C-alpha positions as a Python dict, from the first residue, in 0.01 Angstrom:
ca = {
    (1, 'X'): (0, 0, 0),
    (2, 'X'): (85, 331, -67),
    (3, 'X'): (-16, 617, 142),
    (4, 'X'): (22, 1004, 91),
    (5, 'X'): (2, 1248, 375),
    (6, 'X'): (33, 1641, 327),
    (7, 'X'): (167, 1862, 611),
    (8, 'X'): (170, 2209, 308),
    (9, 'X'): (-30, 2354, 131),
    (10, 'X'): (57, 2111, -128),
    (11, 'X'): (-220, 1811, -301),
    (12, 'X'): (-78, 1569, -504),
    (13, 'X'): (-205, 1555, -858),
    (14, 'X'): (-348, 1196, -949),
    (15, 'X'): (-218, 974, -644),
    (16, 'X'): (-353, 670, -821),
    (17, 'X'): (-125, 727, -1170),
    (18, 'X'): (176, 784, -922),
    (19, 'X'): (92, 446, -688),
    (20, 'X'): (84, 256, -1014),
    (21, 'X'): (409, 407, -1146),
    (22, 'X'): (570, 323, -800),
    (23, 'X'): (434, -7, -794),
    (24, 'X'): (615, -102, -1159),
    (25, 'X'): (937, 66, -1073),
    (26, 'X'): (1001, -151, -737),
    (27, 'X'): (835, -466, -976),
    (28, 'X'): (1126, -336, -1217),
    (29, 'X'): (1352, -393, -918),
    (30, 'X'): (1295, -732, -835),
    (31, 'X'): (1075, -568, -517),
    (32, 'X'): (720, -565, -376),
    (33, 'X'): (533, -309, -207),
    (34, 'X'): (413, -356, 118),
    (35, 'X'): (404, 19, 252),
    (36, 'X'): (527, 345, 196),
    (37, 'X'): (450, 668, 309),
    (38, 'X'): (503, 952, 115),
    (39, 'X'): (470, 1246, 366),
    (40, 'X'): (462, 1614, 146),
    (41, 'X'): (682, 1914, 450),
    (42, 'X'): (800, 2258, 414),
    (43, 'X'): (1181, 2320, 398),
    (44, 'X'): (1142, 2400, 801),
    (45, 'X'): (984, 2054, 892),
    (46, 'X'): (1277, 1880, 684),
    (47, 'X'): (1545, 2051, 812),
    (48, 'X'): (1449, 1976, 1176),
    (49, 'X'): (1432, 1637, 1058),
    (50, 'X'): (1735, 1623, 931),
    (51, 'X'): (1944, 1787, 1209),
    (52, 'X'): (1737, 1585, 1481),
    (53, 'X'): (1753, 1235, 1359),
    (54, 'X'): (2077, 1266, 1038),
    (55, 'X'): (2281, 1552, 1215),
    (56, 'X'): (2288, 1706, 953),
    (57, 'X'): (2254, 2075, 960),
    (58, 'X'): (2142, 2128, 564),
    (59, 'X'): (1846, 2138, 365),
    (60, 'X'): (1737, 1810, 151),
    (61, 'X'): (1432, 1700, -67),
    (62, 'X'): (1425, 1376, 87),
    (63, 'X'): (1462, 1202, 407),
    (64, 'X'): (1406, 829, 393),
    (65, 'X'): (1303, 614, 686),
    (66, 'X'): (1408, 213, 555),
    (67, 'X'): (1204, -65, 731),
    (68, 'X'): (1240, -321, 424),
    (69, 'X'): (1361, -639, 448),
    (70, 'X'): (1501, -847, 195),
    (71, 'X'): (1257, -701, -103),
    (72, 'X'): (956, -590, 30),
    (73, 'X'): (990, -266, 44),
    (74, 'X'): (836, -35, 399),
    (75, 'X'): (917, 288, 468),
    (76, 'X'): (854, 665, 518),
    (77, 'X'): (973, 910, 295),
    (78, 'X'): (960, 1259, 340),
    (79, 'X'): (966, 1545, 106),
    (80, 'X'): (1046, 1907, 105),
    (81, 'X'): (767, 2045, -164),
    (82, 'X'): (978, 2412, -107),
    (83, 'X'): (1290, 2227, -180),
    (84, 'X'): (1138, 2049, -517),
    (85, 'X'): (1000, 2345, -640),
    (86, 'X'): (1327, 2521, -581),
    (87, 'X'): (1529, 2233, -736),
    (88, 'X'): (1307, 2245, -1031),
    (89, 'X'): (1403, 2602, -1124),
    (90, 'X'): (1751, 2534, -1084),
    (91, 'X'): (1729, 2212, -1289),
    (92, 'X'): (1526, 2402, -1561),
    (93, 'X'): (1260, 2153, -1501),
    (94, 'X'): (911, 2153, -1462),
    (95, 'X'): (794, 2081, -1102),
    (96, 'X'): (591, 1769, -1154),
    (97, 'X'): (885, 1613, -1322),
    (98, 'X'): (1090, 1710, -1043),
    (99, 'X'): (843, 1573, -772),
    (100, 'X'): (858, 1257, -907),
    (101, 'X'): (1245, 1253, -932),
    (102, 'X'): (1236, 1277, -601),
    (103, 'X'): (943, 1015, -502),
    (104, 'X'): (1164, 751, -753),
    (105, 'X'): (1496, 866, -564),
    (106, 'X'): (1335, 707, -208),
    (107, 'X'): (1224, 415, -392),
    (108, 'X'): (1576, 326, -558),
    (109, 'X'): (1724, 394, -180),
    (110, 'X'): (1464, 190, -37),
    (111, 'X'): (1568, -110, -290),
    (112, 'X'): (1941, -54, -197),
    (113, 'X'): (2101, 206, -450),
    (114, 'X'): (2329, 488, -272),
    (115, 'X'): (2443, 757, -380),
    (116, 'X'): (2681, 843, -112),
    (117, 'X'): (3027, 759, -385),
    (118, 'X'): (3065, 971, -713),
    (119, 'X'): (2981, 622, -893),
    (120, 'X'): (2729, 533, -660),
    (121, 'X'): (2524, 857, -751),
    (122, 'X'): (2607, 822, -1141),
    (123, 'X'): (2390, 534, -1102),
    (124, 'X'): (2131, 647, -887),
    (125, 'X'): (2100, 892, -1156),
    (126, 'X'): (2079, 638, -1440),
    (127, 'X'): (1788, 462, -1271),
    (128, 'X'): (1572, 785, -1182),
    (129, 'X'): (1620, 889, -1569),
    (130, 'X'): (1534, 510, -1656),
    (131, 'X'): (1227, 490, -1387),
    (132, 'X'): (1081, 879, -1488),
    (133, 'X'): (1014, 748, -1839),
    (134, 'X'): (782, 458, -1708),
    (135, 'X'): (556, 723, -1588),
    (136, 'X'): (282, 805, -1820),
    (137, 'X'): (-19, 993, -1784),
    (138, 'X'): (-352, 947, -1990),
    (139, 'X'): (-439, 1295, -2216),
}
């Protein structure tokens, strides 16, 4: 299962399409779904996050919380919507495509990919650019 909480302003446009796209990319892993939860912050809520539980005193997009084991896949992930739309201007990208950058970024960590190692994140980057174009939406 796939939840989505919101603690902005912020709604996510058609939760089911993105569920379904989540649910092929971990299939596309060799992984299962058992739950996530995608929680929607500010740039504030994040940061305290990050500082309290990382120690990390930066801002991020993402923090993800990994309860998985072996391939089912369980965890929370939470994401700055001030930090996405910021990335996306910086990125020259649109903010939907950015969004789900990030959603597919907490997926690939939750099925093991780092990006801590200049290779590490090469690849990470591969597989977002692979998993972004099994998203489709219905005109």
């Amino acid at each position: 299962m796939i939840e989505y909480a919101f603690q902005t302003d912020f709604q996510l446009t058609h939760p089911d399409l993105h569920s379904g796209w989540l649910k092929d990319v971990a299939l596309s892993e060799g992984c299962e779904i058992d739950g996530l939860q995608y929680v929607f912050v500010s740039d504030d809520e994040l940061y305290e996050m990050n500082v309290k539980y990382l120690n990390h005193n930066t801002l991020t997009d993402i923090i993800t919380f990994d309860y998985s084991e072996n391939r089912t896949l369980n965890g929370d992930l939470f994401i700055s919507i001030d930090r996405v739309r910021d990335n996306a201007v910086t990125f020259n990208a649109s903010f939907d495509l950015e969004l789900r950058r990030v959603m597919v970024h907490g997926l690939l960590h939750l099925a093991g990919y780092g990006d801590k190692s200049p290779e590490d994140e090469q690849l990470m980057r591969r597989k977002e650019d692979e998993k972004l174009k099994m998203f489709h939406v219905e005109q």
